[in-house]
XYZ file of C-alpha atoms in Angstrom:
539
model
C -124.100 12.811 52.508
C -122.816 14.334 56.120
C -120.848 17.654 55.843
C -117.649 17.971 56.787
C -115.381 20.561 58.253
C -113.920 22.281 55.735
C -116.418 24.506 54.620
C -116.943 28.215 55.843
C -120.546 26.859 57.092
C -118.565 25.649 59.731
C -116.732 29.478 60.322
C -117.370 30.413 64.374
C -118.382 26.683 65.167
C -118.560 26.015 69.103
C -119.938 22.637 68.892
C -121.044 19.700 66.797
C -122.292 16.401 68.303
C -122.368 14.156 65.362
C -124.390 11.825 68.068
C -123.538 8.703 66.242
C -122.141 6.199 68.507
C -120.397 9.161 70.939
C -121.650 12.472 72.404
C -117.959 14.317 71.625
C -117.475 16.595 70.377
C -116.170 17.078 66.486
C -116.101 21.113 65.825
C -112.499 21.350 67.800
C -113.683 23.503 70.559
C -113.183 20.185 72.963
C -116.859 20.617 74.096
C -117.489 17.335 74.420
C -120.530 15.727 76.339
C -121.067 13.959 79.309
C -123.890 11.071 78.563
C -126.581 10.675 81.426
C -128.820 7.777 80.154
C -128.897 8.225 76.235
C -128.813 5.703 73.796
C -125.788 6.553 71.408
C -126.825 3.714 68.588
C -130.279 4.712 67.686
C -131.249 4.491 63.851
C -131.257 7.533 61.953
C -133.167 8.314 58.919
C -132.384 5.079 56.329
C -132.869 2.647 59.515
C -128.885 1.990 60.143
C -128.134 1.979 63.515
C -125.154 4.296 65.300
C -126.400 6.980 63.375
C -128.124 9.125 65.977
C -128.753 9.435 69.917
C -132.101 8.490 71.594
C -133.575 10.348 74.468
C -136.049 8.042 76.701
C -137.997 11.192 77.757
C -137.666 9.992 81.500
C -134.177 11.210 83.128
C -131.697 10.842 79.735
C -129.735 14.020 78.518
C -126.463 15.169 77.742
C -124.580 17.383 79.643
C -121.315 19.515 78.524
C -119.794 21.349 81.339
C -119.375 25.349 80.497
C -116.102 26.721 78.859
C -115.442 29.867 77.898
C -116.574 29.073 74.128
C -120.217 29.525 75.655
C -119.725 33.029 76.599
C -122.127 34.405 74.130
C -122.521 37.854 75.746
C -124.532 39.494 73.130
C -122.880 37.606 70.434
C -125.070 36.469 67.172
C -125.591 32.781 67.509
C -127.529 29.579 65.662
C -128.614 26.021 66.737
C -129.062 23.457 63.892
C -130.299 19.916 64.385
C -132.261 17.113 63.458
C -134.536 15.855 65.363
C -137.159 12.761 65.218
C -140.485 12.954 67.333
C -143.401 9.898 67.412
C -146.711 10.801 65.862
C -148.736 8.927 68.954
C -147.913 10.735 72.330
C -147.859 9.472 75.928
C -145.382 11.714 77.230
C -144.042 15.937 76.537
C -141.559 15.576 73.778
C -139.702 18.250 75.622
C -136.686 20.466 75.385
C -134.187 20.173 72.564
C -131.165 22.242 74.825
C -130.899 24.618 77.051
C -128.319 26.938 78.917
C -130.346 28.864 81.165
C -129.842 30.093 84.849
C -133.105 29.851 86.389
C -132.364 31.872 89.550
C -131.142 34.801 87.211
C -133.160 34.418 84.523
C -130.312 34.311 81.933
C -129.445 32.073 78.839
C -131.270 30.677 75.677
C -133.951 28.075 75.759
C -134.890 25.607 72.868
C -138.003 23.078 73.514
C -141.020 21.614 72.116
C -144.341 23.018 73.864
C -146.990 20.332 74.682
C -149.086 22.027 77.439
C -151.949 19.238 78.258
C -154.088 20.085 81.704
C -153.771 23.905 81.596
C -156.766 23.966 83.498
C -159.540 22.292 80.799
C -157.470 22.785 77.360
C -154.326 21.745 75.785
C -153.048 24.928 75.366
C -149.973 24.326 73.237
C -149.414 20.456 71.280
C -145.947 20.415 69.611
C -145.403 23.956 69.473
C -141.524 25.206 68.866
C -140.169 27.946 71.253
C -136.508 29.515 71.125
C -135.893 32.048 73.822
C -133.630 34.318 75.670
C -133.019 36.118 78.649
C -131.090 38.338 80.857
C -133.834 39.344 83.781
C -136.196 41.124 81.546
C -139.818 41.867 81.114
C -139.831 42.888 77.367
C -144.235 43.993 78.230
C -146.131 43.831 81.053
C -149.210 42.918 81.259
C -151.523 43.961 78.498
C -155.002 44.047 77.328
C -155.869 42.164 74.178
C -159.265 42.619 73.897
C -162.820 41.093 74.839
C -163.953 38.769 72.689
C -167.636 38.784 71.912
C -169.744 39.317 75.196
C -167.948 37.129 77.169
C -167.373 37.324 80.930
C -165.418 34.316 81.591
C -162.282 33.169 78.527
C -163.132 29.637 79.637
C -160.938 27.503 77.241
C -157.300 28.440 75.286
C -155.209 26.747 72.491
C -153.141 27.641 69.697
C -154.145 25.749 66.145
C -152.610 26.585 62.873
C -150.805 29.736 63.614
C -153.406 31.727 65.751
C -154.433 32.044 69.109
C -158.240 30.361 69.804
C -160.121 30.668 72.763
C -163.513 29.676 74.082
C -166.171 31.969 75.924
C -168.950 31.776 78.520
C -171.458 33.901 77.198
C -174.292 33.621 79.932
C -177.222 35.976 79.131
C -180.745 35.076 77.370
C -180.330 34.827 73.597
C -176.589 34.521 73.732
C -174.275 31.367 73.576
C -170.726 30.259 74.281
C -168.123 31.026 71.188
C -164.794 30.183 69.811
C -162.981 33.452 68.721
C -159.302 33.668 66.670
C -157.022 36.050 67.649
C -156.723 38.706 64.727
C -153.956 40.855 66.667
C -154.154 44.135 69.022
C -157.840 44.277 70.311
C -159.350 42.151 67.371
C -160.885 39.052 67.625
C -162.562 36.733 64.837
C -166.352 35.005 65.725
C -165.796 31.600 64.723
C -169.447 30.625 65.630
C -171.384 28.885 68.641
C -171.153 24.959 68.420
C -174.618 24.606 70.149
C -176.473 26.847 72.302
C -175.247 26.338 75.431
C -173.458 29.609 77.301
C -169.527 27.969 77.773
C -167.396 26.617 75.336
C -165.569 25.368 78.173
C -162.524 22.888 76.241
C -160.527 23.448 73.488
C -157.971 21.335 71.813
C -156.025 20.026 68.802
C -156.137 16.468 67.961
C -155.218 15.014 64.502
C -154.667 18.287 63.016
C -158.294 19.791 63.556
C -159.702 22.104 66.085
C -162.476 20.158 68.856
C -164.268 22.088 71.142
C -166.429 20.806 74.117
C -169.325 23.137 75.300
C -171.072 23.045 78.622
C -173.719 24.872 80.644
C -171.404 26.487 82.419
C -172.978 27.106 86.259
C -171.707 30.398 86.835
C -173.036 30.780 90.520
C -169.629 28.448 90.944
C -167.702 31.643 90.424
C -170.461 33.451 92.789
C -172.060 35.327 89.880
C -175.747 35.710 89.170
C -177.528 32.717 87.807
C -177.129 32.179 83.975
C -180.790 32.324 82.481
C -179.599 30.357 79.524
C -180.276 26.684 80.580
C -179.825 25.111 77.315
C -177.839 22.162 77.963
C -173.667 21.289 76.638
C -171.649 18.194 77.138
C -171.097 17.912 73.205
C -167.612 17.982 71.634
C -167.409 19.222 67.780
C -165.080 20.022 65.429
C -164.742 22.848 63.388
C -165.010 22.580 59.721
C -164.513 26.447 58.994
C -166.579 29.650 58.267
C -168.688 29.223 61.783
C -169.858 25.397 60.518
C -169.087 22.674 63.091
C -169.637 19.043 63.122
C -171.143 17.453 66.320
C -168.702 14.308 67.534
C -171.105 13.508 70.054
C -172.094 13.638 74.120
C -170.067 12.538 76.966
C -172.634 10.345 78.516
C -174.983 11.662 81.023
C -173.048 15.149 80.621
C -174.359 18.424 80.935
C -171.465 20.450 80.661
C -167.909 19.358 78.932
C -165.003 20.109 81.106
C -161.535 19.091 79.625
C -160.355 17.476 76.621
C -156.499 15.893 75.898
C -155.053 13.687 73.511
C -153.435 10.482 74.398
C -151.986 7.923 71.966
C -153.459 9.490 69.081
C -156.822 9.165 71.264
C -159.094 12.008 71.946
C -160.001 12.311 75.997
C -162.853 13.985 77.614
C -164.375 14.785 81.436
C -167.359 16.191 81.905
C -167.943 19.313 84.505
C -170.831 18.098 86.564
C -170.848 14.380 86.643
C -168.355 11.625 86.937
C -166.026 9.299 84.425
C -163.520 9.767 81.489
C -163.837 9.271 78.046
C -162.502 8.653 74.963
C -163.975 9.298 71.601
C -164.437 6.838 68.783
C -164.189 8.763 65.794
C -167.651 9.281 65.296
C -170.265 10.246 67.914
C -169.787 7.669 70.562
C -167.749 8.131 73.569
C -166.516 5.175 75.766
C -166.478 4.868 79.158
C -162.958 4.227 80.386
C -163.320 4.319 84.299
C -164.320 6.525 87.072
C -161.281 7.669 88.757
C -161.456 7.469 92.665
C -165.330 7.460 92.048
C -165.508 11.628 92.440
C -165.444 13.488 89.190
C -162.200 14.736 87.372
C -160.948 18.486 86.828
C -158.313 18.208 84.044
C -156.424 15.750 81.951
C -152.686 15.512 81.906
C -149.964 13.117 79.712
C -146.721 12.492 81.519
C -144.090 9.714 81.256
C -146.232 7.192 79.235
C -149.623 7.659 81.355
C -152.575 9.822 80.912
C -153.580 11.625 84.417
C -156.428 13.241 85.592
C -157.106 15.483 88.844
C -160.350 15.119 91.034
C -162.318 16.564 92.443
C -163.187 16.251 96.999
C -161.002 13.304 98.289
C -159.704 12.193 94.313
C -156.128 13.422 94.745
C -154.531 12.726 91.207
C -154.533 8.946 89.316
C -152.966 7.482 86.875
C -154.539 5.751 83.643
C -154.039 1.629 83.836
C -155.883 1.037 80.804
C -159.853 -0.056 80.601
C -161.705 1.064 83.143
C -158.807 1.378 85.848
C -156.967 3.682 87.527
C -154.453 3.677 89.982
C -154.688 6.166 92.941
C -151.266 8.719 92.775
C -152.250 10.620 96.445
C -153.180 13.398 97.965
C -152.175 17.016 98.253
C -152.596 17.790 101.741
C -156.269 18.436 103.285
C -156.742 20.326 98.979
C -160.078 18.969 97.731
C -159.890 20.353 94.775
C -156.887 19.528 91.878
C -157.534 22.442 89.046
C -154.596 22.046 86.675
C -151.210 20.284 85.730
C -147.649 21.518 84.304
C -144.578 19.597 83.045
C -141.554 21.564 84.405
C -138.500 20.128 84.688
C -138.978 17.102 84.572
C -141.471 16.979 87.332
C -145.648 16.884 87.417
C -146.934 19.857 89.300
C -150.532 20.493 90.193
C -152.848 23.264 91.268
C -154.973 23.493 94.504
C -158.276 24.377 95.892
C -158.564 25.842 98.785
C -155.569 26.846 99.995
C -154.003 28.215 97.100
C -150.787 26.086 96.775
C -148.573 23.988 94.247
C -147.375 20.838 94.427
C -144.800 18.857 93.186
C -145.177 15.209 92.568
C -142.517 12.836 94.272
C -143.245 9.041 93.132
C -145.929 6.842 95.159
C -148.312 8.451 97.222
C -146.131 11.692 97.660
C -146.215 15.274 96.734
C -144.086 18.063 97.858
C -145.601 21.633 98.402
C -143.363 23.858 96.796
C -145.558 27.050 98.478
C -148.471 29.217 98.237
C -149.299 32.053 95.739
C -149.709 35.256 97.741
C -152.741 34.462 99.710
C -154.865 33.277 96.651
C -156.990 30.286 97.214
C -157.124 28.781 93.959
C -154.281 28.054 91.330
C -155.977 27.581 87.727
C -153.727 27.648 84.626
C -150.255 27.002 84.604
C -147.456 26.734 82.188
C -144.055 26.723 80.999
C -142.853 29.700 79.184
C -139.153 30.750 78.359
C -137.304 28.547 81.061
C -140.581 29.536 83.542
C -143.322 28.182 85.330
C -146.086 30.665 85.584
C -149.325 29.879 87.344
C -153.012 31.853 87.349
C -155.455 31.856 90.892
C -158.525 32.783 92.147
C -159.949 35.290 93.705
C -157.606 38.241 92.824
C -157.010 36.740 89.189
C -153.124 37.470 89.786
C -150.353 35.433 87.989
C -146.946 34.111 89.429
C -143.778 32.924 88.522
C -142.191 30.160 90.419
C -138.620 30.959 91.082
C -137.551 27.643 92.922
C -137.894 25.918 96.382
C -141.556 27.444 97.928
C -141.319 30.916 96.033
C -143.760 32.602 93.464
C -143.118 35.853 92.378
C -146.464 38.017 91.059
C -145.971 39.349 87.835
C -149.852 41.208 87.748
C -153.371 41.164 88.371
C -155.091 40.859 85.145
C -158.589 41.167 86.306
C -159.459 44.012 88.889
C -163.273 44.115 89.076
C -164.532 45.745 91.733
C -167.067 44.006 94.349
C -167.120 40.579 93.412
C -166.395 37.237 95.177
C -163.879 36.224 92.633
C -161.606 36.929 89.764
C -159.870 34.296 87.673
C -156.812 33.891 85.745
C -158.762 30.537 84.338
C -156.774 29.914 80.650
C -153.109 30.389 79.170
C -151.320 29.633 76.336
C -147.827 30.652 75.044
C -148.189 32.290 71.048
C -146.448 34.121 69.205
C -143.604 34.471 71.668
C -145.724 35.913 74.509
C -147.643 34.048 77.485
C -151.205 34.902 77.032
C -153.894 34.307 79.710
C -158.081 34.895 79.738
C -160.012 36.095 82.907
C -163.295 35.795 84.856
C -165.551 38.025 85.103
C -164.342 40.810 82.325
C -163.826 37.982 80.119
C -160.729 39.672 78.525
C -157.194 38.093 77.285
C -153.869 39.538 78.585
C -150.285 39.066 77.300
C -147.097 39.661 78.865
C -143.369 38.923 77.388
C -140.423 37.870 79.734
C -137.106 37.946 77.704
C -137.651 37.517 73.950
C -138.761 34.198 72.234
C -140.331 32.955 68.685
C -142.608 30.474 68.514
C -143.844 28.619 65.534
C -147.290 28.864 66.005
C -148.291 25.119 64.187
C -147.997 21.913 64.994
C -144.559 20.588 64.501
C -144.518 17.285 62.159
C -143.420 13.722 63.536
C -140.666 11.907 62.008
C -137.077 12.986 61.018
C -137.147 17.126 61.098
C -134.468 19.698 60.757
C -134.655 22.315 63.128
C -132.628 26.200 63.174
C -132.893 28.507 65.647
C -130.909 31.224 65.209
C -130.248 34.963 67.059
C -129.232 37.587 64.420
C -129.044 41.532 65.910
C -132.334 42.831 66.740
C -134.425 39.674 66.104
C -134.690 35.434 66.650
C -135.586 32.831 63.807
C -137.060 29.580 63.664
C -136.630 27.364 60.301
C -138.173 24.011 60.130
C -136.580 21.769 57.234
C -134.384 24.607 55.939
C -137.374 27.209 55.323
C -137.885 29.784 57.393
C -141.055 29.823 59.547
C -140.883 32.205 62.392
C -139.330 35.845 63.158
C -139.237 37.589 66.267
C -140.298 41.179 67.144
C -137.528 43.584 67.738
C -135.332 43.733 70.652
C -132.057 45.487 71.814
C -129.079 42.858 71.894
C -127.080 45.189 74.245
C -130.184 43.979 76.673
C -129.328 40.381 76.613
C -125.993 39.773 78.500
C -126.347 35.742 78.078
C -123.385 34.663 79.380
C -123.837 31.896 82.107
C -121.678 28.882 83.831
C -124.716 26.891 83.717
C -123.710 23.645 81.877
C -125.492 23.239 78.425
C -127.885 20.650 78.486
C -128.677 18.478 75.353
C -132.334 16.761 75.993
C -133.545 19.067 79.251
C -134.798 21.893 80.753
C -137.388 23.989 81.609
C -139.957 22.121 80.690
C -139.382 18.509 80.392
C -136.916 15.307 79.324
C -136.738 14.840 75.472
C -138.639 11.704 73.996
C -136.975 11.211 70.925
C -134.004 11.112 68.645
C -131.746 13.566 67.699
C -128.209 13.611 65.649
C -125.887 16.335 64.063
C -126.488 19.129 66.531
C -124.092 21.758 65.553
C -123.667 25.554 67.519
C -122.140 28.704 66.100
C -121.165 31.580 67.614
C -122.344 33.781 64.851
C -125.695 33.830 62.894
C -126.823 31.165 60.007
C -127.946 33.040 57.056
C -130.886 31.416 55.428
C -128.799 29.962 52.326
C -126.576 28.205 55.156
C -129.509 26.387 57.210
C -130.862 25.374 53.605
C -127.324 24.277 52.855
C -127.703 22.451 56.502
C -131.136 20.632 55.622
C -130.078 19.765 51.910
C -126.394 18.165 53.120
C -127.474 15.980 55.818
């Protein structure tokens, strides 16, 4: 049965939005919302209808204008909700709320992290993420190790609570890897799927780690020749202490190049020749088109379509089904499209040569929203507490866009001397900190803006309940009343969140929300773990 409002769970309440047939608000405060698009009669968990509010994932969210009730300051506070998500993706699920000033870099953020086309991985697939922020860089930019004998972190993703990446390992006798991320310096050998030098892709799909490998050309980053010519385009999937299972060969491929998941269907590209792919389970992969006959750079999955950059005159297009694709334009006199990002709402997309980002605008258009530095290449890029942050080439610096054609560097993570080019290739957000992997020291940085906590596995489809909740020195995360994730210390006196930014029920940083939600409730004080298991047990 629903709880009411009697009960000291409900002490310091600032908001609950029963969203059941109405987006007021029901804790007193008057905080009621303004509806932009939602459904207000969606079924909740028995199948009635009325019962909860659903987000198309498009342009619907709710908006409730700032009072002074939302002046947290440095105040203790908690989000509770539930939440329903689809099992079969075509689109970001999204952010659950936000109120967040971007242009100050102040307020809390609350989404679901689905990070498809960060250059050839999936970085993050229905990863959790509360975060604050007031301005701050908690840690620069630090070094987190080499792992193996890598030169080049070639693929990134997080899997079952632990940061994985993939390695170009080029000499005689050695192959690419797949390492786990153990913590400081530390990195775990999960074995070579084959023996080609790159395990260039990396992704989650179904709840089990894939990895594509590829003979990587490394003369493409202006490196000596690799003398290990034994030949990738395989995907496999790893079955645990170094064993992998081989799921097949992208046809005619000599080198994988990106994998995503679409509709509960696992894409590939290859690196060296032309098509897409999709796997069928067990080691055949069918041909699904040739998009603007060049060959593709990265996969993306936006608003109900699965994308994919090219590579010379390709531009970006869009998945029709079959073997067809329709053409989405151009960016400028760019031959080269490297990587996507969801933010706000929006596709972005990464250039060759000229270093810039664009913005798609519907049809044939796309806005450039500016240059990094004067880099020539933008790699990675994701979303990370209310951020965009993007890698290039050939200083292997990263930036954070901070609206209209700006891009602020936050550090060059790879300074070797006399070389053509550096990369800032891979990224992935874990365990509250953006991570990114380099070419040619083939080393992983982290850096932490503000404080988040992330839960670090993939977040289950269907009904969920969801806490996220700021108590003195530290954030939680519970996921159906147990707790799941804890922050690393911070000072609260260093988070002044007060904003007049309105708070936004269904967007933000990163994307629309595709789903349901009902009984969102806000306190200006912290849940205690009894009370969020009171939370998941009473509704």
């Amino acid at each position: 049965m629903e709880r009411g409002l009697n009960s000291s769970i409900d002490e310091g309440l600032i908001g609950y939005w029963k969203l059941a047939g109405d987006c007021q608000d029901y804790s007193g405060q008057d905080n009621h919302g303004i509806c932009q698009g939602v459904l207000l009669d969606a079924a909740g968990p028995d199948g009635t209808r009325g019962q909860a509010a659903l987000f198309n994932g498009r342009d619907s969210y709710i908006e409730v204008p700032h009072s002074p009730s939302f002046d947290f300051g440095t105040d203790d506070l908690s989000i509770s909700l539930w939440i329903k998500t689809r099992d079969s993706l075509d689109d970001v699920i999204g952010d659950i709320l936000s109120k967040f000033d971007p242009e100050r870099r102040r307020g809390i953020n609350f989404t679901v992290m689905h990070h498809a086309g960060c250059t050839s991985s999936q970085s993050n697939y229905r990863h959790l993420l509360f975060g604050i922020d007031d301005g701050r860089i908690e840690q620069d930019w630090t070094d987190c190790g080499r792992p193996g004998e890598g030169i080049f972190v070639s693929a990134m993703t997080v899997f079952d609570g632990s940061l994985h990446v993939g390695t170009c390992e080029p000499e005689e006798g050695q192959a690419g890897h797949v390492y786990r991320y153990l913590g400081g310096t530390d990195w775990e050998d999960l074995g070579s799927p084959d023996a080609s030098n790159t395990v260039m892709a990396i992704c989650v799909y179904q709840g089990r780690l894939y990895a594509g490998t590829a003979r990587y050309d490394t003369r493409g980053s202006a490196l000596a020749a690799s003398p290990n010519e034994n030949l990738g385009g395989r995907v496999y999937r790893y079955e645990g202490d170094k064993r992998w299972t081989d799921c097949g060969q992208l046809p005619d491929a000599t080198a994988t190049y990106a994998l995503s998941v679409y509709r509960d269907r696992l894409y590939g590209i290859a690196m060296y020749s032309p098509g897409v792919f999709v796997w069928d389970g067990g080691t055949g992969w069918d041909y699904c088109g040739t998009p603007g006959d060049e060959r593709s750079m990265a996969l993306a999955v936006h608003d109900g379509f699965l994308w994919v950059s090219g590579n010379g005159s390709a531009g970006v297009l869009r998945y029709e089904g079959g073997t067809r694709w329709h053409f989405c334009g151009k960016q400028e006199d760019n031959s080269q499209t490297y990587s996507f990002a969801i933010h706000r709402g929006d596709m972005y997309v990464g250039t060759w040569p000229d270093g810039s980002v664009h913005r798609y605008e519907g049809g044939t258009d796309w806005l450039n929203v500016g240059r990094l530095g004067e880099e020539r290449e933008v790699m990675a890029m994701t979303i990370y507490n209310g951020k965009l942050y993007a890698g290039t080439l050939p200083l292997a610096q990263v930036y954070r866009y901070d609206g209209d054609d700006n891009w602020r560097l936050t550090g060059q993570i790879d300074d070797t001397p006399d070389v053509t080019y550096r990369r800032a290739w891979s990224m992935a957000v874990y365990g509250g900190k953006l991570y990114a992997g380099t070419l040619p020291t083939g080393r992983v940085w982290s850096m932490e803006a503000g404080k988040s906590v992330t839960y670090d596995r993939e977040l289950p489809s269907g009904w969920r309940h969801l806490a996220a909740v700021k108590e003195g020195t530290r954030l939680r995360l519970y996921l159906d009343g147990a707790l799941v994730a804890t922050s690393t210390d911070f000072v609260p006196a260093d988070y002044e969140l007060a904003t007049d930014q309105p708070l936004k029920i269904g967007f933000g940083a990163h994307d629309y929300f595709r789903g349901s939600m009902r009984e969102l409730r806000m306190h200006r004080r912290a849940l205690s773990d009894q009370e969020v298991a009171e939370l998941y047990r009473g509704q």
